[in-house]
Structure formats: structure tokens, C-alpha cells
Short mmCIF file of C-alpha atoms in Angstrom, two decimals:
data_model
loop_
_atom_site.label_atom_id
_atom_site.label_comp_id
_atom_site.label_asym_id
_atom_site.label_seq_id
_atom_site.Cartn_x
_atom_site.Cartn_y
_atom_site.Cartn_z
CA MET A 1 -0.04 0.23 0.29
CA ALA A 2 1.63 3.50 -1.21
CA ASP A 3 1.85 5.54 2.18
CA ILE A 4 -0.06 8.91 1.67
CA ARG A 5 1.08 11.30 4.71
CA HIS A 6 0.57 14.74 3.07
CA ALA A 7 -2.80 15.26 1.33
CA ASP A 8 -1.97 18.63 0.09
CA PRO A 9 1.89 18.37 -0.78
CA LEU A 10 1.71 22.19 -1.51
CA LEU A 11 0.64 23.58 1.56
CA ASP A 12 0.66 21.07 4.25
CA PRO A 13 4.59 21.24 5.11
CA LEU A 14 3.68 24.97 5.66
CA PHE A 15 0.30 23.91 7.75
CA THR A 16 1.32 21.00 9.49
CA THR A 17 4.14 18.64 10.67
CA ASP A 18 5.05 15.40 9.45
CA ALA A 19 4.28 13.91 12.88
CA ALA A 20 0.91 14.79 13.01
CA ALA A 21 0.44 13.91 9.15
CA ASP A 22 1.72 10.43 10.11
CA ALA A 23 -0.30 10.13 13.14
CA PHE A 24 -3.52 10.96 11.38
CA SER A 25 -2.45 9.53 7.96
CA PRO A 26 -4.97 6.84 6.06
CA ALA A 27 -2.33 4.06 7.16
CA ALA A 28 -2.52 5.31 10.66
CA ARG A 29 -6.28 5.23 10.68
CA LEU A 30 -6.33 1.49 9.08
CA GLN A 31 -3.64 0.59 11.79
CA GLY A 32 -5.39 1.86 14.53
CA MET A 33 -8.30 -0.44 13.72
CA LEU A 34 -6.31 -3.12 12.65
CA ASP A 35 -4.62 -2.74 16.27
CA PHE A 36 -7.99 -3.00 18.05
CA GLU A 37 -8.92 -6.17 15.74
CA ALA A 38 -5.40 -7.83 16.63
CA ALA A 39 -6.10 -6.88 20.48
CA LEU A 40 -10.10 -8.20 20.55
CA ALA A 41 -8.83 -11.38 19.18
CA ARG A 42 -6.23 -11.94 21.73
CA ALA A 43 -8.55 -10.58 24.42
CA GLU A 44 -11.30 -13.46 23.38
CA ALA A 45 -8.76 -15.98 23.08
CA SER A 46 -7.32 -15.23 26.68
CA ALA A 47 -11.18 -15.31 27.85
CA GLY A 48 -11.79 -18.39 26.16
CA VAL A 49 -14.50 -17.14 23.40
CA ILE A 50 -12.53 -18.01 20.35
CA PRO A 51 -9.85 -20.66 19.91
CA ALA A 52 -6.48 -19.32 20.74
CA GLY A 53 -5.18 -21.24 17.14
CA ALA A 54 -7.39 -18.64 15.62
CA VAL A 55 -5.39 -15.27 16.82
CA PRO A 56 -1.66 -15.97 14.70
CA ALA A 57 -3.80 -15.55 11.74
CA ILE A 58 -5.57 -12.60 12.39
CA GLU A 59 -2.51 -10.80 14.02
CA ALA A 60 -1.04 -11.69 10.68
CA ALA A 61 -3.60 -9.74 8.73
CA CYS A 62 -3.29 -6.95 10.89
CA ARG A 63 -1.12 -4.85 9.05
CA ALA A 64 -2.22 -1.44 7.20
CA ASP A 65 0.57 -1.92 3.90
CA LEU A 66 -1.84 -4.98 3.21
CA TYR A 67 -4.42 -2.78 2.47
CA ASP A 68 -5.57 -0.45 -0.30
CA PRO A 69 -7.03 2.80 0.82
CA HIS A 70 -8.88 3.84 -2.37
CA ALA A 71 -10.42 0.67 -2.50
CA LEU A 72 -11.49 1.06 1.17
CA GLY A 73 -12.28 4.28 0.60
CA ALA A 74 -14.64 3.56 -2.72
CA GLU A 75 -16.43 0.79 -0.58
CA ALA A 76 -17.09 3.16 2.51
CA ALA A 77 -18.82 5.39 0.26
CA LEU A 78 -21.37 2.87 -0.35
CA ALA A 79 -21.27 1.25 3.14
CA GLY A 80 -21.13 4.13 5.44
CA ASN A 81 -18.21 3.91 7.27
CA THR A 82 -14.25 2.64 6.92
CA ALA A 83 -14.48 -0.31 9.20
CA ILE A 84 -17.22 -2.27 7.66
CA PRO A 85 -15.34 -2.59 4.24
CA LEU A 86 -12.16 -3.13 6.50
CA VAL A 87 -13.15 -5.73 8.50
CA ARG A 88 -14.59 -7.63 5.29
CA HIS A 89 -11.26 -7.47 3.58
CA LEU A 90 -9.74 -8.30 6.77
CA THR A 91 -11.84 -11.37 6.85
CA ALA A 92 -11.07 -12.73 3.73
CA MET A 93 -7.19 -11.93 4.21
CA VAL A 94 -7.31 -14.05 7.31
CA LYS A 95 -9.38 -16.84 5.29
CA ALA A 96 -6.80 -17.09 2.76
CA ALA A 97 -4.43 -18.14 5.55
CA ASP A 98 -6.89 -19.88 8.12
CA GLU A 99 -10.32 -20.52 7.00
CA GLU A 100 -10.99 -21.50 10.42
CA ALA A 101 -9.63 -18.50 12.03
CA SER A 102 -11.45 -16.43 9.74
CA ARG A 103 -14.88 -16.94 11.61
CA PHE A 104 -13.72 -15.12 14.50
CA VAL A 105 -12.47 -11.62 12.88
CA HIS A 106 -14.18 -8.86 14.91
CA TRP A 107 -16.31 -11.57 16.94
CA GLY A 108 -18.88 -9.79 18.93
CA ALA A 109 -17.88 -6.08 18.03
CA THR A 110 -19.23 -3.36 15.90
CA SER A 111 -18.00 -0.83 13.45
CA GLN A 112 -17.76 1.93 16.14
CA ASP A 113 -15.63 -0.24 18.59
CA ALA A 114 -13.02 -0.40 15.87
CA MET A 115 -12.93 2.97 14.93
CA ASP A 116 -13.62 4.78 18.21
CA SER A 117 -10.67 2.76 19.84
CA GLY A 118 -8.20 3.21 16.69
CA LEU A 119 -9.02 6.85 16.83
CA MET A 120 -7.77 6.79 20.80
CA LEU A 121 -4.64 4.86 19.77
CA GLN A 122 -4.25 7.72 17.03
CA LEU A 123 -5.05 10.74 19.60
CA ARG A 124 -2.86 9.37 22.14
CA ARG A 125 0.13 9.52 19.91
CA PHE A 126 -0.53 12.50 18.48
CA LEU A 127 -1.13 14.31 21.81
CA ASP A 128 2.34 12.65 23.10
CA GLY A 129 3.81 14.14 20.47
CA LEU A 130 2.39 17.54 20.51
CA ASP A 131 3.22 18.19 24.16
CA ALA A 132 7.09 17.34 23.16
CA ASP A 133 6.60 20.59 21.04
CA LEU A 134 5.05 22.19 23.56
CA ALA A 135 7.35 21.28 26.20
CA GLU A 136 10.30 22.58 24.12
CA LEU A 137 8.26 26.09 23.36
CA ALA A 138 7.79 26.23 27.18
CA ASP A 139 11.49 25.97 28.03
CA GLY A 140 12.01 28.69 25.27
CA LEU A 141 9.60 30.80 26.49
CA ALA A 142 11.14 30.51 29.94
CA ALA A 143 14.46 31.35 28.81
CA LEU A 144 13.30 34.28 27.02
CA ALA A 145 11.35 35.48 30.45
CA ASP A 146 14.53 35.04 32.50
CA ARG A 147 16.98 36.65 29.89
CA HIS A 148 14.98 39.86 29.44
CA ARG A 149 13.55 40.10 32.74
CA ALA A 150 15.10 43.67 33.10
CA THR A 151 14.47 44.45 29.58
CA PRO A 152 12.58 47.65 29.70
CA MET A 153 9.92 48.01 26.63
CA VAL A 154 6.64 49.64 26.27
CA ALA A 155 3.46 48.00 27.56
CA ARG A 156 0.61 48.90 25.07
CA THR A 157 -3.14 48.65 25.72
CA TRP A 158 -5.59 49.15 22.97
CA LEU A 159 -2.34 49.50 21.03
CA GLN A 160 -1.46 52.43 22.54
CA HIS A 161 1.80 53.13 24.89
CA ALA A 162 0.69 52.81 28.44
CA LEU A 163 3.20 52.03 31.09
CA PRO A 164 6.45 50.31 31.06
CA THR A 165 6.83 46.78 31.58
CA THR A 166 9.66 44.09 30.55
CA PHE A 167 10.24 41.82 27.79
CA GLY A 168 10.44 39.21 30.27
CA LEU A 169 6.92 39.79 32.00
CA LYS A 170 5.46 39.62 28.70
CA ALA A 171 7.39 35.99 27.43
CA ALA A 172 6.18 35.14 31.15
CA GLY A 173 2.54 36.11 30.06
CA TRP A 174 2.88 33.44 27.07
CA LEU A 175 4.59 30.89 29.25
CA ASP A 176 1.89 30.63 31.86
CA ALA A 177 -1.11 30.38 29.35
CA LEU A 178 1.00 28.19 27.63
CA GLY A 179 1.03 26.13 31.00
CA ARG A 180 -2.56 25.95 31.34
CA ASP A 181 -3.20 24.57 28.05
CA ARG A 182 -0.52 21.91 28.76
CA GLN A 183 -2.78 21.03 31.61
CA ARG A 184 -6.10 20.86 29.73
CA LEU A 185 -4.37 18.63 27.30
CA ALA A 186 -3.04 16.15 29.54
CA ALA A 187 -6.30 16.00 31.47
CA ALA A 188 -8.15 15.30 28.09
CA ARG A 189 -5.35 12.82 27.41
CA GLY A 190 -6.35 11.15 30.61
CA ARG A 191 -9.44 10.47 29.31
CA LEU A 192 -9.21 8.46 26.30
CA ALA A 193 -10.60 5.51 26.69
CA LEU A 194 -11.41 2.05 25.08
CA GLN A 195 -14.45 1.91 22.99
CA PHE A 196 -16.13 -1.49 23.22
CA GLY A 197 -19.58 -2.15 23.55
CA GLY A 198 -20.89 -4.39 20.53
CA ALA A 199 -24.19 -3.69 18.43
CA ALA A 200 -25.75 -1.45 20.93
CA GLY A 201 -23.41 -0.74 23.90
CA THR A 202 -24.44 -4.17 25.91
CA LEU A 203 -21.76 -6.50 24.52
CA ALA A 204 -24.82 -9.08 24.36
CA ALA A 205 -22.84 -11.23 21.77
CA LEU A 206 -20.23 -12.10 24.36
CA GLY A 207 -22.71 -13.40 26.84
CA GLU A 208 -20.85 -13.37 30.57
CA ALA A 209 -17.48 -13.26 28.86
CA GLY A 210 -18.31 -9.48 27.82
CA PRO A 211 -16.38 -7.88 30.92
CA ALA A 212 -13.62 -10.26 30.90
CA VAL A 213 -13.02 -9.52 27.16
CA ALA A 214 -13.10 -5.65 27.86
CA GLU A 215 -10.66 -5.66 30.39
CA ALA A 216 -8.29 -8.00 28.61
CA LEU A 217 -8.63 -5.75 25.40
CA ALA A 218 -8.04 -2.65 27.72
CA ARG A 219 -4.83 -3.88 29.02
CA ASP A 220 -3.68 -4.98 25.48
CA LEU A 221 -4.13 -1.80 24.43
CA ALA A 222 -3.13 0.34 27.24
CA LEU A 223 -6.00 2.25 27.34
CA PRO A 224 -8.56 2.71 30.49
CA LEU A 225 -11.46 0.90 30.71
CA PRO A 226 -14.53 3.06 31.09
CA ALA A 227 -17.51 2.26 33.50
CA LEU A 228 -19.20 1.45 30.04
CA PRO A 229 -19.37 1.86 26.58
CA TRP A 230 -19.60 5.50 25.08
CA HIS A 231 -20.67 5.43 21.50
CA ALA A 232 -23.09 8.39 21.54
CA SER A 233 -21.22 10.00 24.60
CA ARG A 234 -18.87 11.88 22.28
CA ASP A 235 -17.44 14.50 25.44
CA ARG A 236 -14.12 12.32 25.07
CA ILE A 237 -13.51 13.67 21.50
CA ALA A 238 -15.10 17.39 22.22
CA GLU A 239 -12.50 17.56 25.61
CA PRO A 240 -9.48 17.54 23.42
CA ALA A 241 -10.95 19.41 20.31
CA ALA A 242 -11.91 22.56 22.82
CA ALA A 243 -8.40 22.23 24.47
CA LEU A 244 -6.72 22.49 21.00
CA GLY A 245 -9.20 25.27 19.99
CA ILE A 246 -7.78 27.13 23.57
CA LEU A 247 -4.01 26.32 22.42
CA ALA A 248 -4.69 27.77 19.01
CA GLY A 249 -5.58 31.06 20.64
CA THR A 250 -2.86 31.28 22.92
CA LEU A 251 -0.22 30.63 20.13
CA GLY A 252 -2.07 33.22 17.93
CA THR A 253 -1.67 35.51 20.74
CA LEU A 254 1.86 34.93 20.52
CA GLY A 255 1.81 35.36 16.59
CA ARG A 256 -0.09 38.63 16.95
CA ASP A 257 2.24 40.27 19.71
CA ILE A 258 5.53 39.19 17.93
CA ALA A 259 4.12 40.37 14.40
CA LEU A 260 3.26 43.65 15.90
CA MET A 261 6.87 44.01 17.02
CA MET A 262 8.43 42.69 13.80
CA GLN A 263 7.03 46.16 12.09
CA MET A 264 9.50 48.51 10.99
CA GLU A 265 8.38 51.62 13.00
CA VAL A 266 8.30 49.26 16.32
CA GLY A 267 11.32 46.86 15.37
CA GLU A 268 11.26 45.15 18.83
CA ALA A 269 11.43 41.51 17.97
CA PHE A 270 11.81 39.42 14.85
CA GLU A 271 11.30 35.74 13.64
CA PRO A 272 14.84 34.21 13.04
CA ALA A 273 16.84 34.95 9.99
CA VAL A 274 16.86 32.23 7.70
CA PRO A 275 17.71 31.97 3.74
CA GLY A 276 14.49 31.96 1.94
CA ARG A 277 12.30 32.61 5.18
CA GLY A 278 10.00 35.54 4.95
CA GLY A 279 10.80 36.86 1.52
CA SER A 280 8.50 38.58 -1.08
CA SER A 281 8.54 37.81 -4.68
CA THR A 282 9.03 41.47 -5.61
CA MET A 283 10.62 43.42 -2.73
CA PRO A 284 14.18 42.22 -1.71
CA HIS A 285 14.23 43.77 1.67
CA LYS A 286 11.07 42.55 3.08
CA ARG A 287 11.10 40.17 6.17
CA ASN A 288 7.96 39.03 7.07
CA PRO A 289 6.89 37.22 9.83
CA VAL A 290 5.93 33.83 7.90
CA SER A 291 5.61 31.95 11.25
CA CYS A 292 3.30 34.36 12.86
CA ALA A 293 0.93 34.31 9.79
CA VAL A 294 0.69 30.70 10.33
CA LEU A 295 -0.07 30.67 14.19
CA LEU A 296 -2.65 33.76 13.08
CA SER A 297 -3.99 31.37 10.44
CA CYS A 298 -4.45 28.72 12.65
CA ALA A 299 -6.25 30.63 15.35
CA ILE A 300 -8.64 31.84 12.83
CA ARG A 301 -9.35 28.30 11.48
CA ALA A 302 -9.28 26.34 14.76
CA PRO A 303 -13.01 27.39 15.99
CA ALA A 304 -15.00 26.65 13.17
CA LEU A 305 -13.29 23.04 13.58
CA VAL A 306 -13.83 22.87 17.45
CA GLY A 307 -17.55 24.33 16.78
CA GLY A 308 -18.59 21.88 14.59
CA LEU A 309 -16.93 19.01 17.05
CA LEU A 310 -18.82 20.76 20.00
CA ALA A 311 -22.21 20.40 17.93
CA ALA A 312 -21.47 16.99 16.89
CA GLN A 313 -21.62 15.97 20.45
CA VAL A 314 -25.81 15.91 20.26
CA GLN A 315 -26.04 12.40 18.94
CA GLU A 316 -29.06 9.83 19.20
CA HIS A 317 -30.07 7.16 21.51
CA GLU A 318 -27.39 4.73 21.58
CA ARG A 319 -25.66 5.16 18.50
CA GLY A 320 -25.60 8.47 16.51
CA LEU A 321 -26.46 9.55 13.17
CA GLY A 322 -24.49 12.26 11.50
CA GLY A 323 -22.90 13.71 14.67
CA TRP A 324 -20.27 10.62 14.90
CA HIS A 325 -19.82 10.73 11.18
CA ALA A 326 -18.92 14.89 11.30
CA GLU A 327 -15.83 13.91 13.54
CA TRP A 328 -13.96 11.55 11.23
CA GLN A 329 -12.32 14.86 9.04
CA ALA A 330 -12.50 17.48 11.42
CA LEU A 331 -10.56 16.31 14.45
CA PRO A 332 -7.79 15.11 12.79
CA ASP A 333 -7.81 18.53 10.83
CA LEU A 334 -7.74 20.49 14.05
CA CYS A 335 -5.00 17.96 15.27
CA ARG A 336 -2.56 18.54 11.77
CA LEU A 337 -3.40 22.46 12.17
CA VAL A 338 -2.56 23.22 15.91
CA ALA A 339 0.48 20.73 15.54
CA GLY A 340 1.80 22.82 12.68
CA ALA A 341 1.03 25.99 14.76
CA ALA A 342 2.95 24.47 17.79
CA ARG A 343 5.76 23.84 15.65
CA HIS A 344 6.06 27.53 14.26
CA ALA A 345 5.95 28.59 17.78
CA ARG A 346 8.60 26.64 18.82
CA GLU A 347 11.22 27.61 15.78
CA THR A 348 10.28 31.28 16.42
CA VAL A 349 10.49 31.53 20.02
CA ALA A 350 13.92 29.62 19.75
CA GLY A 351 15.50 31.56 17.06
CA LEU A 352 13.84 35.13 18.41
CA THR A 353 15.91 38.03 17.88
CA VAL A 354 15.42 40.72 20.53
CA ASP A 355 16.29 44.36 20.10
CA ALA A 356 16.63 45.51 23.52
CA GLU A 357 17.92 48.77 22.11
CA ARG A 358 15.21 49.45 20.35
CA MET A 359 12.47 48.39 23.23
CA ARG A 360 14.43 51.30 25.08
CA ALA A 361 13.88 53.84 22.38
CA ASN A 362 10.47 53.10 21.83
CA LEU A 363 10.18 54.32 25.96
CA ASP A 364 11.22 57.46 24.85
CA LEU A 365 8.64 58.12 21.73
CA THR A 366 6.05 59.94 23.93
CA ARG A 367 9.23 62.43 25.64
CA GLY A 368 8.36 60.89 29.48
CA LEU A 369 4.47 60.67 28.81
CA ILE A 370 4.52 57.25 29.23
CA LEU A 371 5.50 57.78 33.10
CA ALA A 372 2.88 60.40 34.22
CA GLU A 373 1.27 58.16 36.10
CA ALA A 374 4.66 57.39 37.99
CA VAL A 375 5.18 60.83 38.85
CA ALA A 376 1.00 61.23 39.60
CA MET A 377 1.63 58.79 41.97
CA ALA A 378 4.44 60.11 43.95
CA LEU A 379 3.46 63.56 43.81
CA GLY A 380 0.02 62.35 45.13
CA GLU A 381 1.35 61.22 48.45
CA ARG A 382 2.36 64.85 49.15
CA MET A 383 -0.70 67.07 47.26
CA GLY A 384 -3.36 64.16 47.16
CA ARG A 385 -4.03 62.01 44.29
CA LEU A 386 -6.69 64.29 42.88
CA ALA A 387 -4.95 67.34 42.90
CA ALA A 388 -1.34 65.33 41.45
CA HIS A 389 -3.28 63.96 38.62
CA SER A 390 -4.83 67.50 37.41
CA ARG A 391 -1.13 69.05 37.84
CA ILE A 392 0.33 66.19 36.01
CA ALA A 393 -2.57 66.05 33.15
CA ASP A 394 -1.94 69.95 32.51
CA ALA A 395 1.99 69.17 32.52
CA SER A 396 1.38 66.35 30.18
CA ARG A 397 -0.77 68.25 27.92
CA ARG A 398 1.59 70.95 27.53
CA ALA A 399 4.33 68.79 26.81
CA ALA A 400 2.62 67.22 24.08
CA GLU A 401 1.35 70.42 22.47
CA ALA A 402 5.49 71.64 22.61
CA ALA A 403 6.99 68.64 21.59
CA ARG A 404 9.07 68.59 24.92
CA PRO A 405 9.99 66.20 27.42
CA LEU A 406 7.60 65.89 30.29
CA ARG A 407 10.41 65.85 32.37
CA ASP A 408 11.52 69.50 31.31
CA VAL A 409 8.17 70.93 31.88
CA LEU A 410 7.72 69.53 35.37
CA ALA A 411 11.33 70.85 35.96
CA GLU A 412 9.84 74.38 35.41
CA ASP A 413 7.06 73.65 37.83
CA ALA A 414 8.46 75.05 41.57
CA GLU A 415 5.85 73.28 43.51
CA VAL A 416 6.87 69.89 41.90
CA VAL A 417 10.46 70.41 42.12
CA ARG A 418 9.82 71.37 46.18
CA ALA A 419 7.44 68.20 46.67
CA LEU A 420 9.71 65.64 44.75
CA GLY A 421 13.45 67.01 44.19
CA MET A 422 15.46 67.22 40.84
CA ASP A 423 17.03 63.73 41.83
CA GLY A 424 13.70 62.27 42.69
CA LEU A 425 12.29 63.49 39.50
CA ASP A 426 15.15 61.99 37.56
CA ARG A 427 14.46 58.61 39.38
CA LEU A 428 10.71 58.79 38.47
CA PHE A 429 11.68 58.73 34.79
CA ASP A 430 13.52 55.64 34.88
CA PRO A 431 11.06 53.08 33.01
CA LEU A 432 12.90 50.36 35.06
CA ARG A 433 11.80 51.89 38.14
CA TYR A 434 8.44 51.64 37.32
CA THR A 435 7.62 47.77 36.44
CA GLY A 436 6.10 47.32 39.89
CA SER A 437 6.07 43.79 40.58
CA ALA A 438 7.04 42.53 37.20
CA ALA A 439 10.29 40.33 38.40
CA HIS A 440 7.98 38.99 41.11
CA PHE A 441 5.49 37.55 38.30
CA ILE A 442 8.41 36.48 36.44
CA ASP A 443 9.52 34.31 39.45
CA ARG A 444 6.08 32.66 40.03
CA VAL A 445 5.47 31.86 36.43
CA LEU A 446 8.85 30.35 36.11
CA ASP A 447 8.86 28.57 39.33
CA ASN A 448 5.50 26.78 37.84
CA HIS A 449 7.35 25.99 35.13
CA ARG A 450 10.37 24.41 36.25
CA GLN A 451 7.49 22.29 38.78
CA THR A 452 5.75 21.35 35.46
CA GLN A 453 8.58 19.94 33.60
CA GLY A 454 10.19 18.26 36.71
CA ARG A 455 6.72 16.28 37.04
CA GLN A 456 7.03 15.17 33.71
CA SER A 457 10.97 14.46 33.30
#
């Protein structure tokens, strides 16, 4: 069977990763179902439901490379799902080797058992790989936060200059959100579980042996055994989807911030400079934020996929119609998309160029107005908050109109100088003296990060 990994060889390398493409390739989808079928045979043999002699022939036929996905897909278009034709072809292949063994293929199971359990195996593999990327991204953000804990920059609210902050605190904010994303994904991974209920969720075809087979099957696949089959309860799909959607938003925020900092007028941080990266077809000087574009694209596309998967939770009675089918492409698409964004974020953070001098220079663009609050707070201790606020607001207006430094305007105000002193005034216009608890917040986030990495190592 030909290996089909990237459905779109022109765009997939930009928007996903090889690992995610592999995890949700046609071969992986088939192998997940076949792993279920092989494990089912072993579990039923151990419980005395089928002859032990039937297992080797079934196991030997449970290899995805033995089947043609195009032929199976054509038959699935008539059958309604991929498991039905796969079981038919699996049975035929087993029969060619051992006719007696072929009688026991897929014994007592239903199509959804094979497809859902196979998907659980794919999701587990995917989430483990994704978290490895996210762990590297987290380490990169932690390094930025620590390295730049005292690198002053402009904090912007509503895209306007607000107060001084540090680039370390900005990086810590990204890291803190990512930590919560990883916790949500870990919780969702912990609730992935075996699907095994037979035709209507009762395992009636296996009689009294049903629970024993289910336990053995869960052990074999290393999947948790749920209290009961969950054919129509799709929270095990919706939960990781929602967590991935939130992660897409976190990565999109990272991309938006870096893209804004990359603007020539700002020039505070840049994606890694790599030959062939971020160029323009017509303008040789361009350095476009390529990875940021991918992060933002993911943040735009993911909510629609998540919304579809949440809507698919509403299913009918013991086995759903349509809602289950809606998951088959939406979830892999979401996983592939978010994996690509995570890769771009990891690579961008690892090679991010930070221009600390430009950050410092941008703090001076307002000629000290960015520190008006600092002066007002200090002056307020002498003359009261409202009076100080009014006085500094008037001085700020006059400084802006005359394009003069606020510090110089205030130095001409005898009452301000008498209250604060010239040395005190100079100290108030040092942006690093007005970053508040930034260092404390950074330390707390870094401590949480180290504890998280320590638990997972």
C-alpha cells in the first residue's frame, strides 16, 4: 500500500508537521482499527471466547500496508464507514491463510468499536508528540522570560503606549497561558478510553464473557477501561478538541504580538533570519512574519473546527447518526493544524531576535509621557491624588503640544520640584523603576514551569 501522508503536498508542509500528518494518515487510521482487531482476538482467546489457534492468522493480517486505502474508501462510500469494508477485507485475508480463524474476526464487536478505539490510539500518539513540542516551546519561553526580566519595553493597551513593562514579563505571560493549555490537554489525554460495546453498547454477543474480554482488551491496548461504552457520549472527543482550540488562541496571541513587534516602525523583535524565509516575490528588502502568519491562520481556522465537534456531541439514543460522522475529518484537521502552529511557535521562540535597544528607544517616543502615572502617584503622596493627577495631566498636555520632554516641563514647576526634588524627578523617569511586581510575577511563572517540567521528566 502506498504511504499517503500529506494530502496537499503544496500547503501541508507549511501548516502541519510530519508527525501529525503521520498520526492521522490513512495508514495510521487503518492501523489503529487493525490494532484493535488484533488485540480483540487476543483478549477473546484469553477469555476462552474464541480458539487460541485463531489468533496468529488474525494478527498476521492486521497490517495496514496489506490494504489499499483507495479501494476501502470506495467501498466505504457505500457502506457508510471505513470499518465495514476493512473488516470484510481483513476476514478475506485471514481466510486465505486459515479458514477456521476467519470465522472469529471482529467477533462480538461493532464498527464504531474499531473506529473509536483506533482513534483513541491515534490521539494518544498525537498528543504525546504535541506535548513534546509544547515542552520545548515552554522551555524557550522560560529562557526568554529569565533573560529579559530587566529588559524594559512599552506595555501597550488598546495598541497605544500605556506604561513601562519588561519583555521578560511579556514572555512569562505567554508561558503561563501555555502551561494551562498543557494541563488541559493532559487532562483530556487522561480521559481517552477504550470503546467496546458491541452493536448496542451491551456486549450481548459475548454473553457473560463481555466484561472479561473488555478488561483484557483495555490492558492489551493500554487504554483505560471506561465504566461503560460511550458510543453516543462524545465528550472524549469534544474535550481534546476544545483544549486544542484554546491552545490555538494562545499561539495566535503569541503570533500577533511578535508580528506587531516586527513592524518596521516598532522593530523590537523578529522571527529567525533563515535563507529563503519571509521574503517577498517583488521586494528584496522584506522580512515577513511567516510563522506568525501560520499561528494567526490556525487561530482563525480552529474555532470553526472546534465548533463543529462541539455540535457533534448531540447524538441519538445508543448510536448517533451524522454527529459521529462529522468527527472523522474535523478532528484530524484540527490536530494537524494546531501541531503546525506549535512547531512554528517553537522554532520562532527558539530563534527570536530581540532588539533591547529599540525597546528602550520606543519607551522615549512620548518624551516621558509614558511615566506620567509614576510622577502623579509620587506627587499624590504630597498633595493628594486628585490634585496631583490634575497637575500632571496639565503638564502632559503642555509637553505634548510643545513636543517637549515631560520631565523638562515638570522641572519648571516650582511646586513639583519642591515636592519631589530634582533627583527624585530624575528617578521617576527611569522606566525600570516603574515596572512594579514584574520580576515577582516572572519568578512565580518560572517556578510553576520548573515544577511542571520536573513532574513530566
